[in-house]
Amino acid sequence: MMTGSAWALTFDEATSSEAFAERFSANRNGKLAHLIAAAVTHVHDLIKEFRPSPDEWRKVIQFLTEVGHASDERRQEWVLLSDLIGASALVEEINSRRQKGATPNTIRGPFYRDDAPERSSGASISVDGKGEPLRVSVRVQDLDGLPIGGAEVVTWQANAEGFYENQQPDLQPEHNLRGLFRTDAKGCVMYRSVMPAGYGVPDDGPVGRLLKGAGYPLHRPAHLQFVVRAKGFETITTHIYDSNDPRLAEDALFGVRPDLVARFEHAQVDGRRGRSVDLTFVMVRARPGRQG
């Protein structure tokens, strides 16, 4: 029998969570220790509820191992897992609540790159020119409707077949359908692209295989993605969805909001039949530590 400072809770089904948390006694009130203990408590609760066999638990460990092995500099399977279970969307929702009228944030997703080439207003981000022409007109303003000049507008999207350039490095040109633009004094910028297609979330990795096998819808409606930055304002990271897409209600990444759905109108673009869309991003003044 252990006594005095050597005493510890006996580890059994009834005390497993407390026995783990007790090991943090020297820093019991620390935020990290509290978070770890809470996470372990939830894991223990799941084990107690579903009572997996040792073989079934090893399969869980094997799945997590495969997620790690599937992650590299071009593909982040852990980000995909976080996105598909709604964890990324929930963290974003909690941390980016804004005043009414401001553009809401959504998640950045696994296909973002931080090296989009800067392009001049009016330029095309479609390097290969494949797809239905699209003209995108953007206005960036504050909550009072005043224009924000010099704002950075970073955009990226899937092609007409539903693939991002970094998914097909051997089939699409480098930086296809990506660009960084700067708004003029009126807060405006225009660029040309092609209509994006909706797509299935990758199911060739462990995350997609698991959820597909469980009957989870792995669809993303057609959309454009943006990061909008301006000095003194909170950065916007968001999507704009095509109102005609039939799968708006099934977005696997939980990004659709009513004010992020836009009409892509029929229009002439560079003398060809195409589409056009007018977008307004409304930024809020940054609070300390909240610009990025």
CSV table of C-alpha atoms in Angstrom, one decimal:
chain,number,residue,atom,x,y,z
A,1,MET,CA,0.0,0.0,0.0
A,2,MET,CA,1.3,3.5,-1.0
A,3,THR,CA,1.0,6.2,1.7
A,4,GLY,CA,1.8,9.9,2.0
A,5,SER,CA,3.1,11.7,-1.1
A,6,ALA,CA,3.4,8.3,-2.9
A,7,TRP,CA,-0.3,7.6,-2.8
A,8,ALA,CA,-2.1,7.6,-6.1
A,9,LEU,CA,-5.5,6.7,-7.4
A,10,THR,CA,-5.8,3.0,-8.4
A,11,PHE,CA,-6.3,3.0,-12.2
A,12,ASP,CA,-9.6,1.2,-13.1
A,13,GLU,CA,-12.6,1.8,-15.2
A,14,ALA,CA,-14.2,4.1,-12.7
A,15,THR,CA,-11.1,6.2,-12.0
A,16,SER,CA,-9.2,6.2,-15.3
A,17,SER,CA,-9.7,9.9,-16.1
A,18,GLU,CA,-9.0,11.1,-12.6
A,19,ALA,CA,-5.9,8.9,-12.3
A,20,PHE,CA,-4.5,10.5,-15.5
A,21,ALA,CA,-5.4,14.0,-14.4
A,22,GLU,CA,-3.7,13.5,-11.0
A,23,ARG,CA,-0.3,13.2,-12.8
A,24,PHE,CA,-0.6,17.0,-13.5
A,25,SER,CA,-0.9,17.8,-9.9
A,26,ALA,CA,2.2,20.2,-10.0
A,27,ASN,CA,0.4,22.3,-12.7
A,28,ARG,CA,-3.2,21.3,-12.2
A,29,ASN,CA,-4.5,24.8,-13.0
A,30,GLY,CA,-2.4,25.3,-16.1
A,31,LYS,CA,-4.4,25.8,-19.3
A,32,LEU,CA,-2.4,23.2,-21.3
A,33,ALA,CA,-2.7,20.6,-18.5
A,34,HIS,CA,-6.4,21.2,-18.2
A,35,LEU,CA,-6.9,20.9,-22.0
A,36,ILE,CA,-4.9,17.6,-22.1
A,37,ALA,CA,-6.8,16.2,-19.2
A,38,ALA,CA,-10.2,17.2,-20.6
A,39,ALA,CA,-9.3,15.6,-24.0
A,40,VAL,CA,-8.2,12.4,-22.3
A,41,THR,CA,-11.4,12.3,-20.3
A,42,HIS,CA,-13.4,12.4,-23.5
A,43,VAL,CA,-11.3,9.6,-25.0
A,44,HIS,CA,-11.8,7.5,-21.9
A,45,ASP,CA,-15.5,8.2,-22.0
A,46,LEU,CA,-15.7,7.0,-25.6
A,47,ILE,CA,-13.8,3.8,-24.7
A,48,LYS,CA,-16.1,3.1,-21.8
A,49,GLU,CA,-19.2,3.7,-24.0
A,50,PHE,CA,-18.2,1.6,-27.0
A,51,ARG,CA,-15.9,-0.9,-25.2
A,52,PRO,CA,-13.6,-1.7,-28.1
A,53,SER,CA,-11.6,-4.9,-28.1
A,54,PRO,CA,-7.8,-4.6,-28.1
A,55,ASP,CA,-7.8,-5.4,-31.8
A,56,GLU,CA,-10.4,-2.7,-32.6
A,57,TRP,CA,-8.4,-0.2,-30.6
A,58,ARG,CA,-5.2,-1.1,-32.6
A,59,LYS,CA,-7.2,-0.3,-35.8
A,60,VAL,CA,-7.9,3.2,-34.4
A,61,ILE,CA,-4.2,3.6,-33.8
A,62,GLN,CA,-3.4,2.3,-37.3
A,63,PHE,CA,-5.8,4.8,-38.8
A,64,LEU,CA,-4.1,7.7,-37.0
A,65,THR,CA,-0.7,6.4,-38.1
A,66,GLU,CA,-1.9,6.3,-41.7
A,67,VAL,CA,-3.2,9.9,-41.4
A,68,GLY,CA,0.3,10.9,-40.4
A,69,HIS,CA,2.0,9.0,-43.2
A,70,ALA,CA,-0.4,10.5,-45.8
A,71,SER,CA,0.7,14.1,-44.8
A,72,ASP,CA,3.5,15.8,-46.7
A,73,GLU,CA,4.4,19.2,-48.1
A,74,ARG,CA,1.7,19.0,-50.8
A,75,ARG,CA,-1.1,17.2,-48.8
A,76,GLN,CA,-2.1,17.7,-45.2
A,77,GLU,CA,-4.3,14.8,-44.2
A,78,TRP,CA,-4.5,16.0,-40.6
A,79,VAL,CA,-6.0,19.3,-41.8
A,80,LEU,CA,-8.5,17.3,-43.9
A,81,LEU,CA,-9.5,15.3,-40.9
A,82,SER,CA,-10.0,18.4,-38.8
A,83,ASP,CA,-12.0,20.0,-41.6
A,84,LEU,CA,-14.3,17.0,-42.3
A,85,ILE,CA,-15.3,16.5,-38.7
A,86,GLY,CA,-16.2,20.1,-38.3
A,87,ALA,CA,-13.5,20.9,-35.8
A,88,SER,CA,-11.8,23.5,-38.1
A,89,ALA,CA,-15.2,25.2,-38.7
A,90,LEU,CA,-16.0,25.3,-35.0
A,91,VAL,CA,-12.7,26.8,-34.0
A,92,GLU,CA,-13.1,29.5,-36.7
A,93,GLU,CA,-16.7,30.2,-35.6
A,94,ILE,CA,-15.7,30.6,-32.0
A,95,ASN,CA,-12.7,32.9,-32.8
A,96,SER,CA,-14.0,35.1,-35.6
A,97,ARG,CA,-17.4,36.3,-34.5
A,98,ARG,CA,-18.0,39.7,-36.1
A,99,GLN,CA,-20.5,42.5,-36.1
A,100,LYS,CA,-23.6,42.2,-38.2
A,101,GLY,CA,-22.9,43.1,-41.8
A,102,ALA,CA,-19.3,42.0,-41.7
A,103,THR,CA,-18.1,39.2,-44.0
A,104,PRO,CA,-17.9,36.0,-42.0
A,105,ASN,CA,-14.8,33.8,-41.9
A,106,THR,CA,-14.7,30.2,-43.1
A,107,ILE,CA,-11.8,27.7,-43.0
A,108,ARG,CA,-8.9,28.0,-45.3
A,109,GLY,CA,-9.0,24.4,-46.3
A,110,PRO,CA,-6.1,22.0,-47.3
A,111,PHE,CA,-5.3,23.4,-50.7
A,112,TYR,CA,-4.2,27.0,-49.8
A,113,ARG,CA,-0.7,28.1,-50.7
A,114,ASP,CA,1.0,31.2,-49.3
A,115,ASP,CA,3.0,31.9,-52.5
A,116,ALA,CA,0.2,33.0,-54.9
A,117,PRO,CA,1.8,35.3,-57.5
A,118,GLU,CA,0.8,39.0,-57.5
A,119,ARG,CA,-1.2,39.9,-60.6
A,120,SER,CA,-2.5,43.3,-61.9
A,121,SER,CA,-6.1,44.2,-61.9
A,122,GLY,CA,-7.9,42.8,-64.9
A,123,ALA,CA,-5.4,39.9,-65.3
A,124,SER,CA,-6.5,36.2,-65.6
A,125,ILE,CA,-5.5,33.7,-63.0
A,126,SER,CA,-6.3,30.9,-65.4
A,127,VAL,CA,-2.9,30.0,-66.7
A,128,ASP,CA,-4.1,27.2,-69.0
A,129,GLY,CA,-7.4,28.9,-70.1
A,130,LYS,CA,-9.5,25.8,-69.7
A,131,GLY,CA,-13.1,26.3,-68.7
A,132,GLU,CA,-16.0,28.6,-69.0
A,133,PRO,CA,-14.8,32.2,-68.7
A,134,LEU,CA,-15.6,34.0,-65.4
A,135,ARG,CA,-15.2,37.7,-64.5
A,136,VAL,CA,-14.9,38.5,-60.8
A,137,SER,CA,-15.4,42.0,-59.6
A,138,VAL,CA,-14.5,42.7,-56.0
A,139,ARG,CA,-15.1,45.6,-53.7
A,140,VAL,CA,-13.5,45.8,-50.2
A,141,GLN,CA,-15.1,48.2,-47.7
A,142,ASP,CA,-15.6,48.8,-44.0
A,143,LEU,CA,-18.8,48.6,-42.0
A,144,ASP,CA,-19.6,52.2,-42.9
A,145,GLY,CA,-19.4,51.4,-46.6
A,146,LEU,CA,-16.2,53.3,-47.0
A,147,PRO,CA,-13.7,51.8,-49.5
A,148,ILE,CA,-10.5,50.2,-48.4
A,149,GLY,CA,-7.7,50.9,-50.9
A,150,GLY,CA,-4.6,48.9,-51.0
A,151,ALA,CA,-6.2,45.8,-49.5
A,152,GLU,CA,-4.6,42.4,-50.5
A,153,VAL,CA,-7.1,40.0,-52.2
A,154,VAL,CA,-5.7,36.5,-52.4
A,155,THR,CA,-7.8,34.0,-54.3
A,156,TRP,CA,-7.6,30.4,-55.3
A,157,GLN,CA,-10.0,27.8,-56.7
A,158,ALA,CA,-10.6,24.5,-58.3
A,159,ASN,CA,-10.7,24.2,-62.1
A,160,ALA,CA,-13.6,23.3,-64.3
A,161,GLU,CA,-13.1,19.6,-63.4
A,162,GLY,CA,-13.0,20.2,-59.6
A,163,PHE,CA,-9.2,19.9,-59.0
A,164,TYR,CA,-6.8,22.4,-57.5
A,165,GLU,CA,-3.4,22.9,-59.1
A,166,ASN,CA,-1.5,21.3,-56.2
A,167,GLN,CA,-3.6,18.2,-56.6
A,168,GLN,CA,-2.5,17.8,-60.2
A,169,PRO,CA,1.1,19.1,-60.3
A,170,ASP,CA,1.7,17.1,-63.5
A,171,LEU,CA,-1.5,18.2,-65.2
A,172,GLN,CA,-2.0,21.8,-64.3
A,173,PRO,CA,0.6,24.7,-64.6
A,174,GLU,CA,2.2,26.0,-61.5
A,175,HIS,CA,0.0,28.5,-59.7
A,176,ASN,CA,-3.0,27.9,-62.0
A,177,LEU,CA,-6.1,29.6,-60.7
A,178,ARG,CA,-4.3,31.4,-57.9
A,179,GLY,CA,-3.5,35.1,-57.6
A,180,LEU,CA,-2.8,38.1,-55.3
A,181,PHE,CA,-4.4,41.4,-56.2
A,182,ARG,CA,-4.5,44.8,-54.6
A,183,THR,CA,-7.6,47.1,-54.5
A,184,ASP,CA,-7.5,50.6,-56.0
A,185,ALA,CA,-8.4,53.8,-54.1
A,186,LYS,CA,-12.1,52.9,-54.6
A,187,GLY,CA,-11.5,49.5,-52.9
A,188,CYS,CA,-12.1,47.7,-56.1
A,189,VAL,CA,-10.3,45.1,-58.2
A,190,MET,CA,-11.3,42.9,-61.1
A,191,TYR,CA,-9.8,39.7,-62.4
A,192,ARG,CA,-10.7,37.0,-64.9
A,193,SER,CA,-10.8,33.2,-64.2
A,194,VAL,CA,-13.0,30.2,-65.2
A,195,MET,CA,-16.0,28.8,-63.5
A,196,PRO,CA,-15.0,26.4,-60.7
A,197,ALA,CA,-16.7,23.0,-60.4
A,198,GLY,CA,-17.8,21.4,-57.2
A,199,TYR,CA,-15.9,18.3,-56.2
A,200,GLY,CA,-15.6,15.3,-54.0
A,201,VAL,CA,-13.3,15.6,-51.0
A,202,PRO,CA,-10.3,13.3,-51.6
A,203,ASP,CA,-11.2,9.8,-50.7
A,204,ASP,CA,-8.0,8.2,-51.6
A,205,GLY,CA,-6.5,8.7,-48.2
A,206,PRO,CA,-7.3,7.2,-44.8
A,207,VAL,CA,-9.7,10.1,-43.8
A,208,GLY,CA,-11.8,9.9,-47.0
A,209,ARG,CA,-11.9,6.1,-47.0
A,210,LEU,CA,-13.1,6.0,-43.4
A,211,LEU,CA,-15.9,8.6,-43.8
A,212,LYS,CA,-17.0,7.3,-47.2
A,213,GLY,CA,-17.3,3.8,-45.7
A,214,ALA,CA,-19.5,5.2,-43.0
A,215,GLY,CA,-21.8,6.9,-45.5
A,216,TYR,CA,-20.7,10.5,-44.9
A,217,PRO,CA,-21.3,12.9,-47.9
A,218,LEU,CA,-17.9,14.0,-49.2
A,219,HIS,CA,-19.1,16.8,-51.5
A,220,ARG,CA,-18.1,20.4,-51.8
A,221,PRO,CA,-20.3,22.8,-53.8
A,222,ALA,CA,-18.6,25.0,-56.4
A,223,HIS,CA,-16.9,28.0,-54.8
A,224,LEU,CA,-14.1,30.6,-54.9
A,225,GLN,CA,-11.8,31.1,-51.9
A,226,PHE,CA,-10.3,34.3,-50.6
A,227,VAL,CA,-8.0,35.8,-48.0
A,228,VAL,CA,-8.5,39.6,-47.7
A,229,ARG,CA,-5.9,41.6,-45.7
A,230,ALA,CA,-5.7,45.3,-45.0
A,231,LYS,CA,-3.7,47.2,-42.3
A,232,GLY,CA,-5.8,47.9,-39.3
A,233,PHE,CA,-8.5,45.4,-40.1
A,234,GLU,CA,-9.1,41.8,-39.2
A,235,THR,CA,-8.1,39.4,-42.0
A,236,ILE,CA,-11.0,37.8,-43.8
A,237,THR,CA,-10.6,34.1,-44.9
A,238,THR,CA,-13.7,33.0,-46.6
A,239,HIS,CA,-15.5,31.2,-49.5
A,240,ILE,CA,-18.0,32.4,-52.1
A,241,TYR,CA,-20.5,29.7,-53.2
A,242,ASP,CA,-22.4,29.4,-56.5
A,243,SER,CA,-26.1,29.8,-55.7
A,244,ASN,CA,-26.9,27.3,-58.5
A,245,ASP,CA,-25.0,24.4,-57.0
A,246,PRO,CA,-27.4,21.6,-55.9
A,247,ARG,CA,-25.2,20.5,-53.1
A,248,LEU,CA,-25.0,23.7,-51.0
A,249,ALA,CA,-26.6,21.9,-48.1
A,250,GLU,CA,-24.0,19.1,-48.1
A,251,ASP,CA,-20.8,21.0,-47.9
A,252,ALA,CA,-18.4,18.6,-46.2
A,253,LEU,CA,-16.5,21.4,-44.6
A,254,PHE,CA,-19.5,23.2,-43.1
A,255,GLY,CA,-18.6,26.5,-44.8
A,256,VAL,CA,-21.8,27.6,-46.4
A,257,ARG,CA,-23.5,30.7,-45.0
A,258,PRO,CA,-26.4,32.6,-46.6
A,259,ASP,CA,-24.3,35.8,-47.0
A,260,LEU,CA,-21.5,33.8,-48.8
A,261,VAL,CA,-23.8,32.5,-51.6
A,262,ALA,CA,-23.6,34.6,-54.8
A,263,ARG,CA,-25.3,34.6,-58.2
A,264,PHE,CA,-22.9,33.9,-61.1
A,265,GLU,CA,-24.7,35.7,-63.9
A,266,HIS,CA,-24.5,34.9,-67.6
A,267,ALA,CA,-22.3,37.5,-69.3
A,268,GLN,CA,-19.9,38.1,-72.2
A,269,VAL,CA,-16.3,37.7,-71.0
A,270,ASP,CA,-13.6,38.6,-73.5
A,271,GLY,CA,-16.0,38.1,-76.4
A,272,ARG,CA,-17.1,34.6,-75.2
A,273,ARG,CA,-20.2,33.4,-73.4
A,274,GLY,CA,-19.3,33.1,-69.7
A,275,ARG,CA,-20.3,34.3,-66.2
A,276,SER,CA,-19.7,37.2,-64.0
A,277,VAL,CA,-20.0,37.7,-60.2
A,278,ASP,CA,-19.9,40.9,-58.1
A,279,LEU,CA,-18.5,40.5,-54.6
A,280,THR,CA,-18.3,42.8,-51.6
A,281,PHE,CA,-16.1,42.0,-48.6
A,282,VAL,CA,-16.9,44.0,-45.5
A,283,MET,CA,-14.0,44.3,-43.0
A,284,VAL,CA,-14.0,45.2,-39.3
A,285,ARG,CA,-11.4,47.2,-37.4
A,286,ALA,CA,-8.9,44.9,-35.8
A,287,ARG,CA,-8.9,44.6,-32.0
A,288,PRO,CA,-5.5,44.1,-30.4
A,289,GLY,CA,-4.0,40.8,-31.5
A,290,ARG,CA,-6.7,40.1,-34.0
A,291,GLN,CA,-5.5,41.5,-37.4
A,292,GLY,CA,-4.1,38.2,-38.7
